[in-house]
PDB file of C-alpha atoms in Angstrom:
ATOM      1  CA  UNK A   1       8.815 -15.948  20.048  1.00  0.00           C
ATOM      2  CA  UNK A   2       5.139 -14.311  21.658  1.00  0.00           C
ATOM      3  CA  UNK A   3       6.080 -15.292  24.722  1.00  0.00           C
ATOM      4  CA  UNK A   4       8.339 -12.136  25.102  1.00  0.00           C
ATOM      5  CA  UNK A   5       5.950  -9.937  23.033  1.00  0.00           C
ATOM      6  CA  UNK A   6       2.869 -11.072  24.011  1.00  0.00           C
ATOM      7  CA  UNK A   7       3.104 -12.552  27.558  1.00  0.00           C
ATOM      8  CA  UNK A   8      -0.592 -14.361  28.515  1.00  0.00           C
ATOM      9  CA  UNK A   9      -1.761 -13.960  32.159  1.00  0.00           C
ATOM     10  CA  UNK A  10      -4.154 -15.730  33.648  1.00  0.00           C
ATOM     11  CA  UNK A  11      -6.671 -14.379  35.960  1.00  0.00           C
ATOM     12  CA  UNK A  12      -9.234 -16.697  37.093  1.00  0.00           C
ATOM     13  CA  UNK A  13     -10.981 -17.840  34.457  1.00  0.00           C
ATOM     14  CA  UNK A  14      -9.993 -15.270  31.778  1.00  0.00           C
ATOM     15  CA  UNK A  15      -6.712 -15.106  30.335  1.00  0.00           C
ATOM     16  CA  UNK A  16      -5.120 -11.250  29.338  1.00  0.00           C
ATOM     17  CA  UNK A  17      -2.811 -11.599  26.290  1.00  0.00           C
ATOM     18  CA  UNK A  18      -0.830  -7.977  26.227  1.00  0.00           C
ATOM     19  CA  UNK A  19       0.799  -7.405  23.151  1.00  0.00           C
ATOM     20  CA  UNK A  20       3.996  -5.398  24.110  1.00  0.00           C
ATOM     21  CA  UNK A  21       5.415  -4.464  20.888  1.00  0.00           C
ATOM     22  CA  UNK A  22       4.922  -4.103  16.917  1.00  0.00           C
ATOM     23  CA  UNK A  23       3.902  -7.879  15.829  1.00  0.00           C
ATOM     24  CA  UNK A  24       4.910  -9.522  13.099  1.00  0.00           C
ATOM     25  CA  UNK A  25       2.621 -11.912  11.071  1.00  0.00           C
ATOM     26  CA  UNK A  26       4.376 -15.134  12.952  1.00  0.00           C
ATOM     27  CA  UNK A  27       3.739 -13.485  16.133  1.00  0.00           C
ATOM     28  CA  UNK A  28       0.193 -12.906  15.761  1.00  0.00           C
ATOM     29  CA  UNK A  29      -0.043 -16.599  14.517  1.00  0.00           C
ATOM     30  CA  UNK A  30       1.475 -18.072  17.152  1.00  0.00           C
ATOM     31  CA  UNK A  31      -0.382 -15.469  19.800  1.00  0.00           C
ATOM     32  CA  UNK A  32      -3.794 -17.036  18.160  1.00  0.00           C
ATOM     33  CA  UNK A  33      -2.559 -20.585  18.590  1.00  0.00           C
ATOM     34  CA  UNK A  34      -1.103 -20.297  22.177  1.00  0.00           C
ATOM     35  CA  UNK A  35      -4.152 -18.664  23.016  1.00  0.00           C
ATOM     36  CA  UNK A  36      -6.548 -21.130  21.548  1.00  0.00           C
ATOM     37  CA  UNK A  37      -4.329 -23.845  23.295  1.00  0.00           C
ATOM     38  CA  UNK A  38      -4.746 -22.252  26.573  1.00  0.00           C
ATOM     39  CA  UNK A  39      -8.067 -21.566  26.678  1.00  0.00           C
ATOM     40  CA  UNK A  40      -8.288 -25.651  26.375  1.00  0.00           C
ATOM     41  CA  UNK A  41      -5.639 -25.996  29.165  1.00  0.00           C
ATOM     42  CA  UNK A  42      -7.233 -23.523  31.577  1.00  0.00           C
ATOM     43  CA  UNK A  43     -10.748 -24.030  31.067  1.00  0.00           C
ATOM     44  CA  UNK A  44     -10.798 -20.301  30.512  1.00  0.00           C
ATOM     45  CA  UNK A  45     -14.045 -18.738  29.145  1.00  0.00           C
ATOM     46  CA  UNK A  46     -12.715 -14.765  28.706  1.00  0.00           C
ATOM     47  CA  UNK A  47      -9.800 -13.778  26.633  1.00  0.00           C
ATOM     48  CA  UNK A  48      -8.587 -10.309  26.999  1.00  0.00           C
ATOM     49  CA  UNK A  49      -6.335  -8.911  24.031  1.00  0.00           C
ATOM     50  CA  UNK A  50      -4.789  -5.746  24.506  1.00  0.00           C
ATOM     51  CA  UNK A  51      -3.672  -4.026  21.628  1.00  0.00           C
ATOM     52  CA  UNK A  52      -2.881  -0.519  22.942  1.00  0.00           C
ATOM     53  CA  UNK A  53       0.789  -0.290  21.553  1.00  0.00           C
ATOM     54  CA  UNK A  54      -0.207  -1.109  18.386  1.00  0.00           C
ATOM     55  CA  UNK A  55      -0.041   1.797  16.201  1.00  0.00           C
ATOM     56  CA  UNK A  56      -1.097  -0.046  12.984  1.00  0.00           C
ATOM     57  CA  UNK A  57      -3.645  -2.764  12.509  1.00  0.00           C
ATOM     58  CA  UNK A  58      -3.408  -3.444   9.379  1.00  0.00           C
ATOM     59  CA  UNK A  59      -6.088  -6.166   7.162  1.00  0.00           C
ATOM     60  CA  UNK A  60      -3.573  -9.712   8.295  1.00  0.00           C
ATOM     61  CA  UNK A  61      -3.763  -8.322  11.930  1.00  0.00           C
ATOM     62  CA  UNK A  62      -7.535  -7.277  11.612  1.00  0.00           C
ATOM     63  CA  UNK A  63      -8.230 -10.849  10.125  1.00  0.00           C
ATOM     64  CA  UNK A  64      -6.486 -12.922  12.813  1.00  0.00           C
ATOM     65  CA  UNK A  65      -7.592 -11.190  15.608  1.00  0.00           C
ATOM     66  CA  UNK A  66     -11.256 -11.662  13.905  1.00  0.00           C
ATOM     67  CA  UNK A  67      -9.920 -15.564  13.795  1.00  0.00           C
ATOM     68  CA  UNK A  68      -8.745 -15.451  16.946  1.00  0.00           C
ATOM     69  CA  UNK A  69     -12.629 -14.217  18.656  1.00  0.00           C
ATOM     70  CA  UNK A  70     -13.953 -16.985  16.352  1.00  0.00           C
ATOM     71  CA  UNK A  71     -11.851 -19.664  17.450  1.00  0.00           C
ATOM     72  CA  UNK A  72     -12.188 -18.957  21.069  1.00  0.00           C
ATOM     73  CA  UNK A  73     -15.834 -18.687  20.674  1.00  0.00           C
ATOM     74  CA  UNK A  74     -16.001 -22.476  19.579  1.00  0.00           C
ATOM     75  CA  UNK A  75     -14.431 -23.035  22.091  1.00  0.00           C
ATOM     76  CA  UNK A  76     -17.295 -21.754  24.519  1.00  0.00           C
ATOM     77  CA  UNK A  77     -14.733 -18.596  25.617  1.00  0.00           C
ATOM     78  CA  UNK A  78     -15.362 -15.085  24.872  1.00  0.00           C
ATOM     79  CA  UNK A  79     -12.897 -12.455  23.302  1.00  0.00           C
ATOM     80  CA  UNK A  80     -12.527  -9.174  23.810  1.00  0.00           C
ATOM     81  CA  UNK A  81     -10.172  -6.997  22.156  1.00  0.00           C
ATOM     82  CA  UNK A  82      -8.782  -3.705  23.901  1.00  0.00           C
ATOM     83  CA  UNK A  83      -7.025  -0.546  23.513  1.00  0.00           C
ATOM     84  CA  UNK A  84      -7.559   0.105  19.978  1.00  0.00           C
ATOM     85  CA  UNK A  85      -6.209   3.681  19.474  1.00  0.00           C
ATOM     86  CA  UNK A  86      -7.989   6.459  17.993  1.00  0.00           C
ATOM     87  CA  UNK A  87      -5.873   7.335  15.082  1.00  0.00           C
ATOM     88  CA  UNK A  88      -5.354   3.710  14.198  1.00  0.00           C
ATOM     89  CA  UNK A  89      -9.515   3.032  14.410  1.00  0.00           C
ATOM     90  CA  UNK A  90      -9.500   6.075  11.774  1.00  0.00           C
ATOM     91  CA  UNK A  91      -7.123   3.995   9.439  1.00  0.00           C
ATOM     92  CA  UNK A  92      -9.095   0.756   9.531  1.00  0.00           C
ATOM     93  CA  UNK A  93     -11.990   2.449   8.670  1.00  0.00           C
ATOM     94  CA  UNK A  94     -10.294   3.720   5.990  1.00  0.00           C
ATOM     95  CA  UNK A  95      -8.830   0.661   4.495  1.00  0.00           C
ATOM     96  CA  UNK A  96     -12.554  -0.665   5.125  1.00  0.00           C
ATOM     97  CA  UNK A  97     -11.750  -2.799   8.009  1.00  0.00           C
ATOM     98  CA  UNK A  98     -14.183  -3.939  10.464  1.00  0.00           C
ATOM     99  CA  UNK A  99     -13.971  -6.379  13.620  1.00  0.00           C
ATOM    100  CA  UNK A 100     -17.506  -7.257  12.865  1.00  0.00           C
ATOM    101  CA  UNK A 101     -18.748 -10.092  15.291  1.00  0.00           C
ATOM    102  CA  UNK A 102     -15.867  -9.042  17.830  1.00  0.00           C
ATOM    103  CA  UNK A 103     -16.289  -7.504  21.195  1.00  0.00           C
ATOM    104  CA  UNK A 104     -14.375  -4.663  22.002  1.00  0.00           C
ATOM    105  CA  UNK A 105     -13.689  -2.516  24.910  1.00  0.00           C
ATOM    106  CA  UNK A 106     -11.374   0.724  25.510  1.00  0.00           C
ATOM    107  CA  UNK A 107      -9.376  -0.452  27.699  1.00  0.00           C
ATOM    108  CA  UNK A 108      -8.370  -3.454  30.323  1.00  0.00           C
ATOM    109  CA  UNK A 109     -10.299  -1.910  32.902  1.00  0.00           C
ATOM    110  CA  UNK A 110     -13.382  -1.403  30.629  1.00  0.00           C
ATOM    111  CA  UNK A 111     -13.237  -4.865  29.500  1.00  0.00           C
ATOM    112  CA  UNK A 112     -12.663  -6.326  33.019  1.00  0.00           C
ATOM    113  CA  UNK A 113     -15.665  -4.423  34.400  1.00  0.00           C
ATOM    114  CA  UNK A 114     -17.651  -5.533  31.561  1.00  0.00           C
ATOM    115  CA  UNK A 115     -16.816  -9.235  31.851  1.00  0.00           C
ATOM    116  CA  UNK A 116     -17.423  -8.062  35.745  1.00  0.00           C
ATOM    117  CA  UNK A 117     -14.163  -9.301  37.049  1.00  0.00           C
ATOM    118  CA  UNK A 118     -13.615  -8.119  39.919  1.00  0.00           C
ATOM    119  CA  UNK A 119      -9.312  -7.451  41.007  1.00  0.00           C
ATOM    120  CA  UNK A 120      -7.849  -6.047  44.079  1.00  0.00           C
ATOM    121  CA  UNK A 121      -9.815  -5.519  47.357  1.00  0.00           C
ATOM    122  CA  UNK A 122     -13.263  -6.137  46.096  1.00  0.00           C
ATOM    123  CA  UNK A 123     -12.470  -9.401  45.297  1.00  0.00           C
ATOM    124  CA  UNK A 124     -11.053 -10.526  48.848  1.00  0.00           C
ATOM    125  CA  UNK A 125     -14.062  -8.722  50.472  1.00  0.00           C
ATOM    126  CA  UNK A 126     -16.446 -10.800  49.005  1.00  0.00           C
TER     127      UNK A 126
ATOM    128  CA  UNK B   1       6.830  15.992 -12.129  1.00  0.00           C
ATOM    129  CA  UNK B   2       7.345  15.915  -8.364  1.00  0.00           C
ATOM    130  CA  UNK B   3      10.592  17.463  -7.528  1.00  0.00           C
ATOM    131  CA  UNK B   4      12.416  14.602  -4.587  1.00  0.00           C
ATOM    132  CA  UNK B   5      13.497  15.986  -1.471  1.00  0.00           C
ATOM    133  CA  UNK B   6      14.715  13.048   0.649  1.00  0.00           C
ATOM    134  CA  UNK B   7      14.642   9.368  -0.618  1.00  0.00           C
ATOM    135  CA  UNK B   8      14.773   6.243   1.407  1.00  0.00           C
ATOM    136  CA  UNK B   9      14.835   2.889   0.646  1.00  0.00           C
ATOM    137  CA  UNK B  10      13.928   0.006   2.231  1.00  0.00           C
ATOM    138  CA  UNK B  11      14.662  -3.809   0.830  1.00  0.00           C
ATOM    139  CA  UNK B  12      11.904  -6.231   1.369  1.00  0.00           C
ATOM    140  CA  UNK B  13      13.379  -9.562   2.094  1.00  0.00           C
ATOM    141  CA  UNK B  14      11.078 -11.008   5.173  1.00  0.00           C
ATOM    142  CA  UNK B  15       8.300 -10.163   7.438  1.00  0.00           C
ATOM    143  CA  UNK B  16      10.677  -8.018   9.938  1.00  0.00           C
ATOM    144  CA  UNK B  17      11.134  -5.917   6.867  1.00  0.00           C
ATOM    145  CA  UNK B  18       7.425  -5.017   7.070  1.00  0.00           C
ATOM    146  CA  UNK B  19       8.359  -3.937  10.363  1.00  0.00           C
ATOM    147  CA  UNK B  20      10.832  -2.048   9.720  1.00  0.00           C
ATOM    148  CA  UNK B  21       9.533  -0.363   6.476  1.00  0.00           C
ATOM    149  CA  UNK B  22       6.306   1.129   8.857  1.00  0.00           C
ATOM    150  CA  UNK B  23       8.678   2.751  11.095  1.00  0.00           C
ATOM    151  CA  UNK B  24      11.097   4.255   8.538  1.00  0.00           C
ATOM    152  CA  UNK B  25       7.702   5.488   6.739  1.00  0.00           C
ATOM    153  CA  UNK B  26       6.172   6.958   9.924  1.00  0.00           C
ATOM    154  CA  UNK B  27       9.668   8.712  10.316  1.00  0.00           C
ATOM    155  CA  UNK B  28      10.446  10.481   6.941  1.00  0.00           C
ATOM    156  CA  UNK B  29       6.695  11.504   7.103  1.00  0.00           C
ATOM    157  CA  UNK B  30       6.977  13.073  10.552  1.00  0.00           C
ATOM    158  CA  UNK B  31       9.805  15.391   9.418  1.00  0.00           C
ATOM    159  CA  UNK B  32       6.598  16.624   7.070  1.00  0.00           C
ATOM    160  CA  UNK B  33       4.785  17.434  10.229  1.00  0.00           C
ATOM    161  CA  UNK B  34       2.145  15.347   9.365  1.00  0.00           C
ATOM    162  CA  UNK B  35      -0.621  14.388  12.114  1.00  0.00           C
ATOM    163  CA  UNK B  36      -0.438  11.842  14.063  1.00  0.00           C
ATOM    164  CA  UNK B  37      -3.762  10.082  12.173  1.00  0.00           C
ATOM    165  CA  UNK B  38      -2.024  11.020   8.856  1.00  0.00           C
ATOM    166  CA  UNK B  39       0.959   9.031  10.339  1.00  0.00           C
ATOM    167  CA  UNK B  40      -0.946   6.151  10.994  1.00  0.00           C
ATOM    168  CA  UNK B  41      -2.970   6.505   7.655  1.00  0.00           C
ATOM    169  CA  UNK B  42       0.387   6.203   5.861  1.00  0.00           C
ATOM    170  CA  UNK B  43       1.625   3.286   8.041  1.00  0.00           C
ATOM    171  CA  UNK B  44      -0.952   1.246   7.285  1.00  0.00           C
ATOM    172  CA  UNK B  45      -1.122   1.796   3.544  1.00  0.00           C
ATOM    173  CA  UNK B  46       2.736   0.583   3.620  1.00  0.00           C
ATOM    174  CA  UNK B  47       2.293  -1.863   5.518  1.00  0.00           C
ATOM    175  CA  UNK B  48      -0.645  -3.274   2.810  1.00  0.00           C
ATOM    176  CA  UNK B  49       1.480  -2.765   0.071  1.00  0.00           C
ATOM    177  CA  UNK B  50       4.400  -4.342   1.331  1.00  0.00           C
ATOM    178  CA  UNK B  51       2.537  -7.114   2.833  1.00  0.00           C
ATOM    179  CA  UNK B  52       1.265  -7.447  -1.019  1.00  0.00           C
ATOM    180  CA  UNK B  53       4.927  -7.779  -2.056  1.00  0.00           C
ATOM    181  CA  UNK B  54       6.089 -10.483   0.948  1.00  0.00           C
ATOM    182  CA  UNK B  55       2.330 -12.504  -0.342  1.00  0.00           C
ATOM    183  CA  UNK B  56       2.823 -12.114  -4.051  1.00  0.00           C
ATOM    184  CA  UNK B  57       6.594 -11.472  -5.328  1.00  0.00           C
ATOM    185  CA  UNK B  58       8.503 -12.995  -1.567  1.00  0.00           C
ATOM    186  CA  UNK B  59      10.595  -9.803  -1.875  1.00  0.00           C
ATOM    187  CA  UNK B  60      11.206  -6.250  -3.458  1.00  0.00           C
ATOM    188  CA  UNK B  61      11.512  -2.991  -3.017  1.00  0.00           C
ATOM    189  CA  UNK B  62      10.242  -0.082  -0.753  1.00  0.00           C
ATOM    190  CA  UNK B  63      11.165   3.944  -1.956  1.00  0.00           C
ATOM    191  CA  UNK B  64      10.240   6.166   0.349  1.00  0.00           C
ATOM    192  CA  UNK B  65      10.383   9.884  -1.124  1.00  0.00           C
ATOM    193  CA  UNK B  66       9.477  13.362   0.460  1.00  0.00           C
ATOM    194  CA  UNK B  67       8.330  14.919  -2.611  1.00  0.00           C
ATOM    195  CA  UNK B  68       7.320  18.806  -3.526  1.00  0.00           C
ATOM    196  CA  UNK B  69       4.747  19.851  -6.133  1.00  0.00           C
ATOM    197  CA  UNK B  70       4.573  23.586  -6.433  1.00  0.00           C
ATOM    198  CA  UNK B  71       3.444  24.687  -3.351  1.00  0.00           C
ATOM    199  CA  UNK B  72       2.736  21.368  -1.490  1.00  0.00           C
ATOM    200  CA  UNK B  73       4.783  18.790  -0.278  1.00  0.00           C
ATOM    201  CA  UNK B  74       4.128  15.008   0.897  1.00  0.00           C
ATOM    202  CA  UNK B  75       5.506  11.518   0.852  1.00  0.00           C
ATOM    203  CA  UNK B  76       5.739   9.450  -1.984  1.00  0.00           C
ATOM    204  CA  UNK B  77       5.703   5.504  -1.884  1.00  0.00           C
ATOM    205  CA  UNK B  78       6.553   3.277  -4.387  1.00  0.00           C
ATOM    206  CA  UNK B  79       5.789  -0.679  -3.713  1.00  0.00           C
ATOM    207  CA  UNK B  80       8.217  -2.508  -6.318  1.00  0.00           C
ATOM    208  CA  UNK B  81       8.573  -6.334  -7.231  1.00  0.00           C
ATOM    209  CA  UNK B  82       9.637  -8.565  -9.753  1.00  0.00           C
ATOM    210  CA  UNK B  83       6.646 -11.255  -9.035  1.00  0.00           C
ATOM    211  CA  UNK B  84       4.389 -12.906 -11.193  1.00  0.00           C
ATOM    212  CA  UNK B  85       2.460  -9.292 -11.454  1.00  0.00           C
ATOM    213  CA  UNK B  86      -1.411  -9.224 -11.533  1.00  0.00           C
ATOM    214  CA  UNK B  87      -3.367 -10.077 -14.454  1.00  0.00           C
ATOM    215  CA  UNK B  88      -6.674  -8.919 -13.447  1.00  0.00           C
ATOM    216  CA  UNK B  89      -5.931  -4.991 -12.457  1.00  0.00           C
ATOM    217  CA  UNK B  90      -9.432  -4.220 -12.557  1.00  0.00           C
ATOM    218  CA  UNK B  91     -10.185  -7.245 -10.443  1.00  0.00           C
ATOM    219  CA  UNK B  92      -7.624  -6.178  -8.240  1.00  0.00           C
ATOM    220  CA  UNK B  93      -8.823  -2.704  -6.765  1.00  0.00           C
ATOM    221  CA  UNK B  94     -12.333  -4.278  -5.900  1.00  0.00           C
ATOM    222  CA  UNK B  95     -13.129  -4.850  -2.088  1.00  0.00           C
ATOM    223  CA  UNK B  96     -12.856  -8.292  -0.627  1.00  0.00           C
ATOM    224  CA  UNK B  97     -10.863  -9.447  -4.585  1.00  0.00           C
ATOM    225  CA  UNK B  98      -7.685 -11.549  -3.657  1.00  0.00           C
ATOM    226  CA  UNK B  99      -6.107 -14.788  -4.922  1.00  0.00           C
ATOM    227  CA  UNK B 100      -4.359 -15.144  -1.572  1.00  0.00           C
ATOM    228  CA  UNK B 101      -7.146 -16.467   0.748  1.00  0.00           C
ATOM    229  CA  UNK B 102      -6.520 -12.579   2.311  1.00  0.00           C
ATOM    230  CA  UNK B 103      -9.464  -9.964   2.935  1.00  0.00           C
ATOM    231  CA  UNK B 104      -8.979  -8.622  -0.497  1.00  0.00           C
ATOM    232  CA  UNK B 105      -8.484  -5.045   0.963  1.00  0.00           C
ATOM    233  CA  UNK B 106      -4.838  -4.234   0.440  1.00  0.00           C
ATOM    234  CA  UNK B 107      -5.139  -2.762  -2.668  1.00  0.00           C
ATOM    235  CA  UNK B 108      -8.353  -0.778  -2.961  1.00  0.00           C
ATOM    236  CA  UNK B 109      -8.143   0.088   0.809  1.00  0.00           C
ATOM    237  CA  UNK B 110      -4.389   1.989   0.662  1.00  0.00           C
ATOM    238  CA  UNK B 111      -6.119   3.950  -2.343  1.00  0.00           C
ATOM    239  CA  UNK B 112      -8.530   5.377   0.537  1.00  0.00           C
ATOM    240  CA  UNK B 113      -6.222   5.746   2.897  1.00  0.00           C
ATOM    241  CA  UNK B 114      -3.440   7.857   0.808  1.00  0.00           C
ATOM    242  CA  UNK B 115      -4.489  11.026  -1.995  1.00  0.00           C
ATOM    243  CA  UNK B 116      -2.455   9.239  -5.001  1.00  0.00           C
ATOM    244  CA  UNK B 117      -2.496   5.829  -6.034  1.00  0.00           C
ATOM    245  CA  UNK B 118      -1.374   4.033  -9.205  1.00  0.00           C
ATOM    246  CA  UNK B 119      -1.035   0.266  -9.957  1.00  0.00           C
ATOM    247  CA  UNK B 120       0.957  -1.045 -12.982  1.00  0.00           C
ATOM    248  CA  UNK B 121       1.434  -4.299 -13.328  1.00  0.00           C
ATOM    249  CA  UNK B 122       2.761  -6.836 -16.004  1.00  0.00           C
ATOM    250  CA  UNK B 123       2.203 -10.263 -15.614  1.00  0.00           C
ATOM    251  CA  UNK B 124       5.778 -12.070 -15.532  1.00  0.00           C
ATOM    252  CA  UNK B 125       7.507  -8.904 -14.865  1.00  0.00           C
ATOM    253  CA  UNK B 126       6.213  -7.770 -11.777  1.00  0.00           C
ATOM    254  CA  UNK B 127       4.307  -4.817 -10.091  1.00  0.00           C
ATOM    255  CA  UNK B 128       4.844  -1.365  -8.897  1.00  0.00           C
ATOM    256  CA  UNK B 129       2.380   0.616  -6.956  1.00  0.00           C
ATOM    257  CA  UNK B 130       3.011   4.437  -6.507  1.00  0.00           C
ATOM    258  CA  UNK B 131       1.087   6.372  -3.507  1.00  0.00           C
ATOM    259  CA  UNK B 132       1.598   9.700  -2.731  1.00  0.00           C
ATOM    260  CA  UNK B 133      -0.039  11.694   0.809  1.00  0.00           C
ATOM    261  CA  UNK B 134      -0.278  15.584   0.100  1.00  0.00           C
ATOM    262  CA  UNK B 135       0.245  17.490   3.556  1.00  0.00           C
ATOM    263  CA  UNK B 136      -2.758  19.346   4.263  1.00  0.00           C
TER     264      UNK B 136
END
C-alpha cells in the first residue's frame, strides 16, 4: 500500500521517500518499516522524507516519523525530514509537538545540499 | 445556545475515516473563510480527537456544525463514542498522560489548538468531546 503513496528512490547512498498523498496510520507504518528495511538492503546512510503535501501532522505522524529518525540512526543512517509547511508547523506547535532529536530541512534541495549531494551536471563533472 | 447553521456528519468506522473526517472538516470550515493556518489548526484537532475515538472506543461519531453566537460564527466539533470512557478526566488533559503507549497530547493539545473545548466522559458509557473555533 506505500508503495503508491510513498514511492522510495534511491540516489546513491541516500534514499528519498516522497509522501504523495494524505497517509493513513498503516501507511506511515509500513513507510517506517520499508524504509528501515532498505536502508539494510542498500547500505544507505541518508534518508530523505518529504512531507510537503502533508497538510496535517498530527501527534501518531509526529511520533513515527520521530521513530522513524531513531531507527535509521541505529542503523548508522541519517534522517532528514522535509517540506514541513508553514501553517501545519504553527499547528504542531500548538498541539505541543516537537521533532526534537530530528533533522529537518525546507525542502529536497535544502536537504540535498546539506547532506552535500551533489545531482545533475556537477556530479558528472567531477 | 449556539444557533446551527450547517451540520455534517461523519461515521468513524476505520482509519480512512480519519481521512476523510479532516477533509470534510477543512471544507465546512472554509465556507467560514477561515485562514488557511486556522484550517490546519482545526484539521489537526479532528484528526486528535478522532484518532482518540479509532484508539479508545474502535468507532463513533464525528458532527461537524457551523454554528452562530450573536455576532460570531465558527465550527463546532463534537467527538462521540460509546467506549469504555475515561476514568481519570483530570489525568486526561495533562501533557504526555495516555494509557495508549501514544504521546499523551491528543487531548490537552486540541484544547490549544481550538477556542472551546469540553470533555465528558462516563466510564462504561463512553465519551464526547465538544470543540468549537470562533472566526476571528
Amino acid at each position: 500500500m506505500n508503495r503508491s503513496r510513498a514511492p522510495i528512490l534511491k540516489l546513491g547512498e541516500t534514499l528519498i521517500a516522497s509522501v504523495q498523498e494524505a497517509l493513513m496510520d498503516a501507511d506511515l507504518v509500513g513507510l517506517r518499516d520499508e524504509l528501515v528495511a532498505e536502508v539494510k538492503k542498500y547500505r544507505a546512510t541518508c534518508v530523505i522524507i518529504d512531507v510537503t503535501v502533508l497538510d496535517v501532522l498530527d501527534s501518531f505522524a509526529a511520533r513515527t516519523l520521530r521513530h522513524i529518525a531513531q531507527m535509521t540512526q541505529l542503523l548508522g543512517a541519517r534522517t532528514v525530514i522535509v517540506g514541513i509547511q508553514p501553517d501545519v508547523a504553527f499547528a504542531m506547535v500548538q498541539l505541543g509537538l516537537t521533532l526534537e532529536g530530528t533533522e529537518t530541512a525546507l525542502d529536497l534541495e535544502d536537504a540535498l545540499s546539506r547532506l552535500k549531494i551533489r545531482v545533475g551536471r556537477e556530479r558528472s563533472a567531477q | 445556545m449556539n444557533a446551527v447553521l450547517n451540520e455534517l456528519n461523519v461515521p468513524i468506522r476505520s482509519e480512512a475515516d480519519l481521512v476523510t473526517a479532516r477533509l470534510r472538516g477543512r471544507e465546512i470550515a472554509s465556507t467560514l473563510k477561515f485562514s488557511s493556518s486556522e484550517l490546519t489548526l482545526i484539521a489537526t484537532a479532528i484528526s486528535e480527537v478522532t484518532r482518540n475515538i479509532l484508539s479508545y472506543a474502535g468507532s463513533g461519531d464525528l458532527d461537524l456544525r457551523l454554528v452562530r453566537q450573536g455576532q460570531k460564527v465558527g465550527i463546532s466539533i463534537v467527538a462521540r463514542d460509546r467506549g469504555p470512557g475515561i476514568a481519570d478526566l483530570f489525568s486526561a488533559m495533562q501533557d504526555g498522560y495516555s494509557t495508549s503507549g501514544s504521546l499523551g497530547l491528543g487531548l490537552p493539545g486540541s484544547k490549544r489548538l481550538m477556542d472551546e473545548f469540553d470533555l465528558a466522559s462516563e466510564v462504561g458509557k463512553g465519551t464526547t468531546v465538544t470543540m468549537t473555533k470562533w472566526k476571528m
